[in-house]
Short mmCIF file of C-alpha atoms in Angstrom, two decimals:
data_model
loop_
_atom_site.label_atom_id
_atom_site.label_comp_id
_atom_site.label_asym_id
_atom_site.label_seq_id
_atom_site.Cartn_x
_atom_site.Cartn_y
_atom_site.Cartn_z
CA UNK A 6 30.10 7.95 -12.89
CA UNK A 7 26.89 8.25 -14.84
CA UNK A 8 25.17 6.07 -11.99
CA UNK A 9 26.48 8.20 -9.08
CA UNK A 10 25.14 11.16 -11.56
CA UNK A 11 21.77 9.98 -11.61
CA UNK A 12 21.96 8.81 -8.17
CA UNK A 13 22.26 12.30 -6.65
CA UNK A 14 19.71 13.71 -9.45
CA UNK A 15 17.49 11.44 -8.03
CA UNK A 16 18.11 12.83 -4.29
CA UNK A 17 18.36 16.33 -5.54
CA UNK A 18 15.16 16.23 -7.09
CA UNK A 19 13.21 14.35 -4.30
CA UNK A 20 13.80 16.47 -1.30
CA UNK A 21 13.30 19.51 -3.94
CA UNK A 22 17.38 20.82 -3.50
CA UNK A 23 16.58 20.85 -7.12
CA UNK A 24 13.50 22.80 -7.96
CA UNK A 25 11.83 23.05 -11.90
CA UNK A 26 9.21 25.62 -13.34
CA UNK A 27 9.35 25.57 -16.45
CA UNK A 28 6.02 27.19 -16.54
CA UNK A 29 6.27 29.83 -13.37
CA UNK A 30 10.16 30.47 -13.66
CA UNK A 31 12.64 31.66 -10.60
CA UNK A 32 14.33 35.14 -10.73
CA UNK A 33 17.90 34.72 -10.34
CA UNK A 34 20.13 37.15 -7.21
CA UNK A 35 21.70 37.87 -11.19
CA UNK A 36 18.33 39.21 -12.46
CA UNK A 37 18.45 35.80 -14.81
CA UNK A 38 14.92 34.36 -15.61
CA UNK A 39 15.57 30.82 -14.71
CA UNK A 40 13.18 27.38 -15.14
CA UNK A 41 15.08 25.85 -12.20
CA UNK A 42 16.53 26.84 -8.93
CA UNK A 43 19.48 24.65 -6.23
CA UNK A 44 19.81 24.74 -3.14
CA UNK A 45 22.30 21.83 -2.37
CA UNK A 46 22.66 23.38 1.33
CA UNK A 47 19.10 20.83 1.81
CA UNK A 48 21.38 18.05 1.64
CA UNK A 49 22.64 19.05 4.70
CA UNK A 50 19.51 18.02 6.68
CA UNK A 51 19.08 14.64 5.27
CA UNK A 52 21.87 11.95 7.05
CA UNK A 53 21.83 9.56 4.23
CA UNK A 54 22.24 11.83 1.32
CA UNK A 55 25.01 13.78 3.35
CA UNK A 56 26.68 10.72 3.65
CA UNK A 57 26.46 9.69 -0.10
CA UNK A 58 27.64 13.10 -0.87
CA UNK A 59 31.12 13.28 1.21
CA UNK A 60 31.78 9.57 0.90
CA UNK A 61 31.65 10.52 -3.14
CA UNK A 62 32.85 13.56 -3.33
CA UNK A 63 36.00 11.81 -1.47
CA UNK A 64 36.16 9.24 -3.81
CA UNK A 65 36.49 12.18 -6.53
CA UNK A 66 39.31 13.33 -4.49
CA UNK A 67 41.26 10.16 -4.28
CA UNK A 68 40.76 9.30 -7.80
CA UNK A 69 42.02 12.53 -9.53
CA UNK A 70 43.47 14.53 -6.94
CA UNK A 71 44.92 12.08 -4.75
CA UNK A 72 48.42 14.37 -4.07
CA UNK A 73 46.14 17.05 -2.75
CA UNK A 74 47.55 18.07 0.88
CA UNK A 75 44.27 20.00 1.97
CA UNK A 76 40.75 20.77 1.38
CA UNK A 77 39.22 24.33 0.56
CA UNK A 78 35.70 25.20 1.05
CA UNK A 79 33.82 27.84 -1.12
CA UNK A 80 31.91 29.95 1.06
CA UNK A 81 28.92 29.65 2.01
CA UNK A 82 27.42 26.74 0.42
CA UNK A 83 30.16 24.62 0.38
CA UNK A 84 31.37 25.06 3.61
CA UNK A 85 29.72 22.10 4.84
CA UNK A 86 30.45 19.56 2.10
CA UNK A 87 34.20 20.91 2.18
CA UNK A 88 35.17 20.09 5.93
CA UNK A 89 33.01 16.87 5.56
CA UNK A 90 35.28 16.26 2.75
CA UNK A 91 38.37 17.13 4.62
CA UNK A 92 37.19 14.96 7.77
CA UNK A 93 36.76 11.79 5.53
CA UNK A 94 40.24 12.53 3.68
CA UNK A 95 41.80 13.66 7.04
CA UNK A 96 43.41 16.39 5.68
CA UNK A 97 43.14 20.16 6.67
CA UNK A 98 40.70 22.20 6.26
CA UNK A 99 40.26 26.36 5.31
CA UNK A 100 37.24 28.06 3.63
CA UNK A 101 36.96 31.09 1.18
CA UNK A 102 35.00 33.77 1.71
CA UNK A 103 33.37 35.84 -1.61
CA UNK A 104 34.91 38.90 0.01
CA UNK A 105 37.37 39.71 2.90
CA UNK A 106 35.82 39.71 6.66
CA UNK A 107 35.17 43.36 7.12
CA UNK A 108 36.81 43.40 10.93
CA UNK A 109 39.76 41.98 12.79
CA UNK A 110 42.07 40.62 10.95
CA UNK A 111 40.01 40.82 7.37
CA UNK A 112 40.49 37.37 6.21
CA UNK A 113 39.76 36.02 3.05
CA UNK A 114 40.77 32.55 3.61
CA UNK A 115 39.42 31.22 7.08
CA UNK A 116 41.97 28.91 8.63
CA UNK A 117 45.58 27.76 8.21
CA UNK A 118 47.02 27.54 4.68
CA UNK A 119 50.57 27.40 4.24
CA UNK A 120 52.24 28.52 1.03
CA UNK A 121 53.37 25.60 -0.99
CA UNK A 122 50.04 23.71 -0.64
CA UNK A 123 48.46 21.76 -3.11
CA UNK A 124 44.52 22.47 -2.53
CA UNK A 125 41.66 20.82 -3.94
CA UNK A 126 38.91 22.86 -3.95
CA UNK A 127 34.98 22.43 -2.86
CA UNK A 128 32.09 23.85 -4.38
CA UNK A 129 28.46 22.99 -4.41
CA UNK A 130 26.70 24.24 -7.46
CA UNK A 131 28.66 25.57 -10.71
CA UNK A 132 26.78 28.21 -13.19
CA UNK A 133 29.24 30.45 -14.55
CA UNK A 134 31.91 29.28 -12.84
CA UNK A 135 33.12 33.03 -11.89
CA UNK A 136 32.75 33.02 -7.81
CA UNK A 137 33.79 29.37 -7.71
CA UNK A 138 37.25 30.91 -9.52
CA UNK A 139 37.30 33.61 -7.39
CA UNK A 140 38.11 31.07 -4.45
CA UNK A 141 40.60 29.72 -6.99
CA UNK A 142 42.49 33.31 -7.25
CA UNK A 143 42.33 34.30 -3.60
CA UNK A 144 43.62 30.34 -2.84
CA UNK A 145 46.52 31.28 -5.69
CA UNK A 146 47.19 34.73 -4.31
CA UNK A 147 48.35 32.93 -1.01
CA UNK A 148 51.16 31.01 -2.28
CA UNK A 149 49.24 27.55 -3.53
CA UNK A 150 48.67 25.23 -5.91
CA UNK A 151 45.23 24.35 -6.77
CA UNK A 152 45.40 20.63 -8.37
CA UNK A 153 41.31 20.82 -9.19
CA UNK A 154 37.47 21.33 -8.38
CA UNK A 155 35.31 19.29 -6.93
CA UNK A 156 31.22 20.07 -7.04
CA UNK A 157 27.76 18.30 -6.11
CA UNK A 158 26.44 19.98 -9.27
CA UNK A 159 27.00 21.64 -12.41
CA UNK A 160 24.45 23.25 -15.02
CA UNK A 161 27.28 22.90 -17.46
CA UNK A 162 26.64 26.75 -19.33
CA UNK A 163 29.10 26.92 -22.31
CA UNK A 164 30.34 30.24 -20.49
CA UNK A 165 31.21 27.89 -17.36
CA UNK A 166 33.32 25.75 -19.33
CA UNK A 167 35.45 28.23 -20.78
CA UNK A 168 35.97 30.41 -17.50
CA UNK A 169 37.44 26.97 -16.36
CA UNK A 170 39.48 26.89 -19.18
CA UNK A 171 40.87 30.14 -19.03
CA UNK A 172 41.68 29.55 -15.56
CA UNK A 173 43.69 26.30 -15.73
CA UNK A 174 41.37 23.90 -13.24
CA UNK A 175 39.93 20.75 -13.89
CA UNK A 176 36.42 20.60 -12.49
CA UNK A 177 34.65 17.41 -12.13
CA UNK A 178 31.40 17.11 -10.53
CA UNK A 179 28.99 14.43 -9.39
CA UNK A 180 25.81 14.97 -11.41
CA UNK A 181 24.82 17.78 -14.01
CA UNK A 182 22.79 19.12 -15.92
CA UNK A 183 21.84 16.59 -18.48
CA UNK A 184 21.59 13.56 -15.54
CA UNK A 185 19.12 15.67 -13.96
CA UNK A 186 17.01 16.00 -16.85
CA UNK A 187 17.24 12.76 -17.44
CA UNK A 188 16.23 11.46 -14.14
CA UNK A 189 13.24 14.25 -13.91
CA UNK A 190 11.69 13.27 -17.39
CA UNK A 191 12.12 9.12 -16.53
CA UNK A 192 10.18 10.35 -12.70
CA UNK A 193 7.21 12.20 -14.73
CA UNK A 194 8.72 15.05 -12.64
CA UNK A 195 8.96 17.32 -16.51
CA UNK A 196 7.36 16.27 -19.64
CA UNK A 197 8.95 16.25 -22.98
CA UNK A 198 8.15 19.73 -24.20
CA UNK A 199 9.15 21.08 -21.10
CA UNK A 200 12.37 19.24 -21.32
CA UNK A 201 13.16 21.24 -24.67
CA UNK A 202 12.43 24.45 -22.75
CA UNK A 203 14.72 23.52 -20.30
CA UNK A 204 17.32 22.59 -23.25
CA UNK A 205 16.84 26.16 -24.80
CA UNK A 206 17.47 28.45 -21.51
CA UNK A 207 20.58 26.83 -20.57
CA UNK A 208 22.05 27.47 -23.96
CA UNK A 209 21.65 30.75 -23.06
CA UNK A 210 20.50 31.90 -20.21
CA UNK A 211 21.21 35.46 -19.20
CA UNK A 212 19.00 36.00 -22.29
CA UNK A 213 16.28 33.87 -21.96
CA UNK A 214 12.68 35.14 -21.89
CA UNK A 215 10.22 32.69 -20.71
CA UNK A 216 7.02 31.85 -22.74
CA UNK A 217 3.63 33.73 -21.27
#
């Protein structure tokens, strides 16, 4: 697993779905000052690293959750990667949506899911873990079991972890955190000092105050 790991850092990094600034940081949707920003959804445009990503994220599937009877998508990034997932697998397919379709018949889950089901569930990026487990709930609420989590990519925040606990899944993902540093100091992409920076904020960081 540690290849695949730095594998898809590798990808991530090159066609910038993973994006580092130390020195100019992002500003979270949370309000979180952040030295790095995803956006795994760039995948999507490149054949190859599509490919690599539901061909592995299958394997994931077969390996751990290989009793699953369907495939959930986490809306929106995810949506993708899930029924690409679920095509490979040849299983069926729904999606979750963050919040209930505000018309006809107000959905929350998009498709057919029959009580009773065991569902593995797909997610593209994990930081605290709390709309990925939202999915989780909603997926509960309708009369299933989920047997795990699958994501692309996880920045592995202590708080994640123990959200994941708390809720009873198993998430396994194929890169993180620490690959991707890894990769990006080996590439000349980061340095060393700004390897410790990026050490420090995710340690903590909804408190995290860049250096001016």
């Amino acid at each position: 697993m540690k290849k695949v790991a730095r594998l898809l850092a590798e990808k991530l990094l090159r066609i910038s779905a993973i994006k580092l600034q130390p020195a100019n940081p992002f500003t979270w949707a949370s309000g979180w000052n952040s030295p790095i920003y995803t956006d795994n959804r760039r995948t999507l445009s490149y054949p190859d690293i599509r490919s690599f990503i539901k061909i592995e994220l299958s394997r994931l599937v077969m390996e751990n959750f290989g009793d699953a009877q369907a495939v959930a998508g986490v809306a929106t990034g995810a949506i993708a990667q899930g029924a690409l997932v679920a095509d490979e697998l040849e299983l069926p397919y729904v999606y979750v949506r963050s919040t209930p379709k505000d018309h006809g018949l107000e959905n929350l889950i998009e498709g057919d899911l029959r009580p009773g089901t065991k569902v593995v569930v797909v997610e593209d990026l994990v930081s605290t873990g709390k709309s990925s487990l939202k999915a989780v709930e909603a997926i509960r609420a309708a009369g299933c079991e989920v047997v795990g989590m699958i994501a692309l990519f996880t920045y592995g925040f202590p708080e994640a972890e123990r959200n994941f606990a708390d809720a009873g899944v198993e998430l396994l993902t194929l890169s993180d955190y620490n690959a991707m540093l890894e990769v990006a100091l080996e590439t000349k992409y980061i340095n060393e000092s700004e390897v410790e920076t990026l050490k420090v904020w995710r340690m903590d960081p909804a408190n995290w105050i860049p250096e001016r």
